[in-house]
XYZ file of C-alpha atoms in Angstrom:
252
model
C 124.020 -35.244 -104.485
C 123.894 -32.020 -102.914
C 120.446 -32.453 -101.565
C 121.430 -35.382 -99.964
C 124.463 -33.664 -98.303
C 122.074 -30.912 -97.041
C 119.904 -33.485 -95.567
C 122.653 -35.105 -93.660
C 123.692 -31.894 -92.122
C 120.015 -31.587 -91.290
C 120.127 -34.793 -89.279
C 123.426 -34.193 -87.700
C 122.028 -30.823 -86.052
C 119.022 -32.710 -84.690
C 121.594 -34.737 -82.686
C 123.942 -32.090 -81.960
C 122.360 -28.771 -80.971
C 125.358 -26.465 -79.932
C 128.862 -25.842 -81.874
C 130.390 -26.373 -84.982
C 129.998 -29.645 -87.207
C 131.662 -30.031 -90.374
C 130.543 -33.036 -92.586
C 132.352 -34.171 -95.641
C 131.381 -36.839 -97.833
C 133.684 -38.246 -100.412
C 132.224 -40.655 -102.850
C 134.220 -43.119 -105.372
C 132.838 -45.994 -106.976
C 135.748 -48.940 -107.439
C 133.139 -51.278 -108.865
C 134.260 -51.155 -112.429
C 130.642 -50.467 -113.180
C 130.718 -46.411 -114.086
C 130.390 -47.023 -117.743
C 128.580 -49.268 -120.239
C 128.615 -50.212 -124.019
C 125.704 -49.225 -125.761
C 125.017 -50.890 -129.075
C 123.063 -48.458 -131.717
C 121.154 -50.987 -133.881
C 119.208 -48.607 -136.285
C 122.594 -46.986 -136.926
C 124.357 -50.187 -137.734
C 121.251 -51.184 -140.002
C 121.617 -47.901 -141.878
C 125.198 -48.417 -142.526
C 124.631 -51.735 -143.963
C 122.097 -50.287 -146.207
C 124.285 -47.569 -147.640
C 127.002 -50.118 -147.892
C 124.737 -52.652 -149.736
C 123.668 -49.298 -152.137
C 127.140 -48.693 -153.007
C 127.999 -52.288 -153.822
C 125.210 -52.313 -156.198
C 125.809 -48.700 -157.489
C 129.576 -49.308 -158.254
C 129.736 -53.161 -158.699
C 132.155 -53.804 -155.526
C 132.756 -56.505 -153.554
C 130.605 -56.007 -149.992
C 133.605 -56.996 -147.754
C 131.892 -55.900 -144.818
C 132.525 -57.949 -141.479
C 131.086 -57.344 -138.155
C 134.434 -56.150 -136.624
C 134.578 -53.531 -139.104
C 131.175 -52.495 -138.716
C 131.599 -52.228 -134.800
C 134.021 -49.553 -135.336
C 132.347 -47.308 -137.304
C 131.293 -44.164 -135.464
C 128.574 -44.006 -132.975
C 127.594 -47.970 -133.548
C 129.236 -48.980 -130.325
C 129.625 -46.374 -127.783
C 130.738 -46.223 -123.990
C 128.192 -44.598 -121.641
C 128.237 -43.117 -118.203
C 125.904 -45.070 -115.708
C 123.947 -42.692 -113.239
C 124.641 -43.927 -110.071
C 121.590 -44.788 -108.053
C 121.491 -41.839 -105.477
C 119.014 -43.654 -103.325
C 121.171 -46.743 -102.478
C 124.429 -44.713 -102.104
C 122.530 -42.383 -99.701
C 121.277 -45.398 -97.592
C 124.633 -46.837 -97.360
C 126.060 -43.606 -96.294
C 123.027 -42.606 -93.510
C 123.965 -45.718 -92.078
C 127.671 -45.144 -91.863
C 126.374 -41.529 -90.504
C 123.875 -42.589 -88.016
C 126.512 -44.981 -86.433
C 129.098 -42.068 -86.406
C 126.553 -39.903 -84.971
C 125.308 -41.872 -82.216
C 128.963 -43.093 -81.358
C 129.854 -39.108 -81.037
C 126.688 -38.417 -79.081
C 127.772 -41.605 -76.824
C 131.167 -40.299 -76.082
C 129.840 -36.845 -75.379
C 127.645 -38.036 -72.999
C 130.124 -39.686 -70.776
C 132.565 -36.788 -71.221
C 129.293 -34.685 -70.288
C 128.702 -36.380 -66.995
C 132.364 -36.147 -65.727
C 132.230 -32.491 -66.814
C 129.113 -32.071 -64.624
C 130.639 -33.559 -61.682
C 133.798 -31.172 -62.107
C 131.701 -27.857 -62.662
C 129.420 -28.770 -59.718
C 132.739 -29.051 -57.553
C 133.803 -25.743 -58.778
C 130.590 -24.240 -57.860
C 130.602 -25.831 -54.367
C 134.035 -23.979 -54.142
C 132.526 -20.986 -54.797
C 129.924 -21.188 -52.355
C 132.630 -21.885 -49.775
C 134.311 -18.441 -51.201
C 130.959 -16.545 -50.874
C 130.619 -17.754 -47.342
C 134.129 -16.285 -46.318
C 133.239 -13.158 -47.810
C 129.734 -13.260 -45.747
C 131.566 -13.839 -42.621
C 134.710 -11.554 -43.193
C 132.390 -8.186 -43.854
C 131.316 -7.811 -40.542
C 134.658 -8.250 -39.389
C 136.333 -5.616 -41.579
C 133.735 -2.990 -40.314
C 134.663 -3.821 -36.739
C 137.893 -3.481 -37.265
C 137.825 0.001 -38.912
C 135.718 1.454 -36.238
C 138.712 -0.125 -33.731
C 141.180 1.833 -36.072
C 139.317 4.684 -36.319
C 138.770 5.076 -32.376
C 142.558 4.549 -31.685
C 143.384 7.188 -34.169
C 141.115 9.822 -32.823
C 142.271 8.961 -29.390
C 146.193 9.480 -30.315
C 144.961 12.661 -31.950
C 142.911 14.220 -29.053
C 144.593 12.344 -26.248
C 142.343 12.350 -23.212
C 139.823 14.613 -25.011
C 136.180 13.467 -24.988
C 135.417 11.259 -28.166
C 132.565 12.300 -30.141
C 130.515 9.114 -30.617
C 128.180 10.427 -33.107
C 130.778 11.464 -35.241
C 132.742 8.076 -35.056
C 129.543 6.146 -35.628
C 128.615 8.283 -38.796
C 132.101 7.526 -40.414
C 131.872 3.667 -39.297
C 128.303 4.106 -41.478
C 129.796 5.518 -44.201
C 132.540 3.392 -44.662
C 130.099 0.432 -44.132
C 127.723 1.515 -47.020
C 130.861 1.890 -49.193
C 132.149 -1.416 -48.778
C 129.109 -3.114 -48.638
C 128.611 -6.276 -51.053
C 125.498 -7.776 -49.435
C 123.354 -7.459 -52.461
C 126.133 -8.802 -54.680
C 126.629 -11.888 -52.417
C 123.096 -12.645 -52.492
C 122.906 -12.180 -56.242
C 126.242 -14.368 -56.884
C 124.827 -17.326 -54.361
C 121.192 -17.196 -56.207
C 123.279 -17.538 -59.255
C 125.700 -20.297 -58.292
C 122.396 -22.447 -57.083
C 120.622 -21.827 -60.186
C 123.443 -22.830 -62.265
C 124.010 -26.045 -59.982
C 120.275 -26.932 -60.524
C 120.219 -26.208 -64.454
C 123.120 -28.655 -64.496
C 121.247 -31.364 -62.750
C 118.100 -31.111 -64.410
C 117.241 -33.014 -67.867
C 116.605 -30.128 -69.640
C 117.989 -29.919 -73.415
C 119.883 -27.351 -74.799
C 120.959 -25.425 -71.607
C 124.375 -24.493 -73.143
C 123.525 -21.132 -73.704
C 121.611 -20.906 -70.618
C 124.744 -21.904 -68.644
C 126.825 -19.342 -70.478
C 124.697 -16.686 -69.589
C 124.437 -17.464 -65.854
C 128.059 -17.758 -65.595
C 128.154 -14.133 -67.035
C 126.104 -12.631 -64.296
C 128.061 -14.490 -61.881
C 131.283 -12.963 -63.074
C 129.486 -9.533 -63.209
C 128.796 -9.860 -59.350
C 132.212 -11.000 -58.817
C 133.731 -7.919 -60.339
C 131.809 -5.572 -58.214
C 132.697 -7.536 -55.206
C 136.218 -7.259 -56.032
C 135.753 -3.498 -56.745
C 134.374 -2.856 -53.589
C 136.706 -4.875 -51.601
C 138.970 -2.802 -49.075
C 140.324 -6.053 -47.362
C 143.367 -7.867 -48.605
C 141.618 -11.436 -47.612
C 138.357 -10.424 -49.607
C 140.631 -9.414 -52.481
C 142.227 -12.469 -52.861
C 138.897 -14.621 -52.259
C 137.385 -12.226 -54.929
C 140.539 -12.834 -57.409
C 139.834 -16.847 -56.747
C 136.011 -16.414 -57.407
C 136.609 -14.800 -60.863
C 139.371 -17.464 -61.959
C 137.136 -20.193 -60.809
C 134.271 -18.626 -63.038
C 136.337 -17.832 -65.570
C 137.153 -22.026 -65.705
C 133.582 -22.790 -65.680
C 132.659 -20.316 -68.460
C 135.192 -22.532 -70.467
C 133.974 -25.915 -69.632
C 130.381 -25.001 -70.376
C 131.373 -24.019 -73.662
C 131.173 -27.996 -74.487
C 127.892 -28.166 -73.286
C 124.949 -28.415 -75.471
């Protein structure tokens, strides 16, 4: 029944688009009807013919009985019955369809709970990104203040070179700037929320790709961080993204 098992796997794949599914079907006929008795009338007739010939040829009494003749080779034989694959498959298919439907219903219910949890995590990520956006200008202002205080400390009452300080601040700001990464990360988070809320089929791989892009932007933000608060937020971002990446492996 190899062709039937292949057909069954194909039908399961239509209902389960992502992940690995092992389908094992073991069939055992307990009805006792696996073999039948076959009577070879032609051979029995041939036996009787030869026995009759031997009776006449050797003047012997023909004492053949039915019970004796039935024990002659191949007069009565046991034959294995070929199972009706169509009938067996119809029963198996009904059971398999029921199992797949129950699996899909359970997975659908779990998927809704999973979607709600992921969306909560995404909203939390947006809050973390908003903190980074708010914190970035403060870091530059604090750097400028520290730089001015350091110069005053070194030069005393000497005139500060405003242009030099401004140039240093610009270089620092450019070095730690994460504006582009923050914009892209926000866009990816919103895109993932929209994808989760859509009725599109087979979104699992798409979500996985978006999560990879989110992780890439979070890594860049963390590498540019020159502030403890932003570093901590960047680590929290990566942690949440990794949790989401693990969860979406269960989404088709």
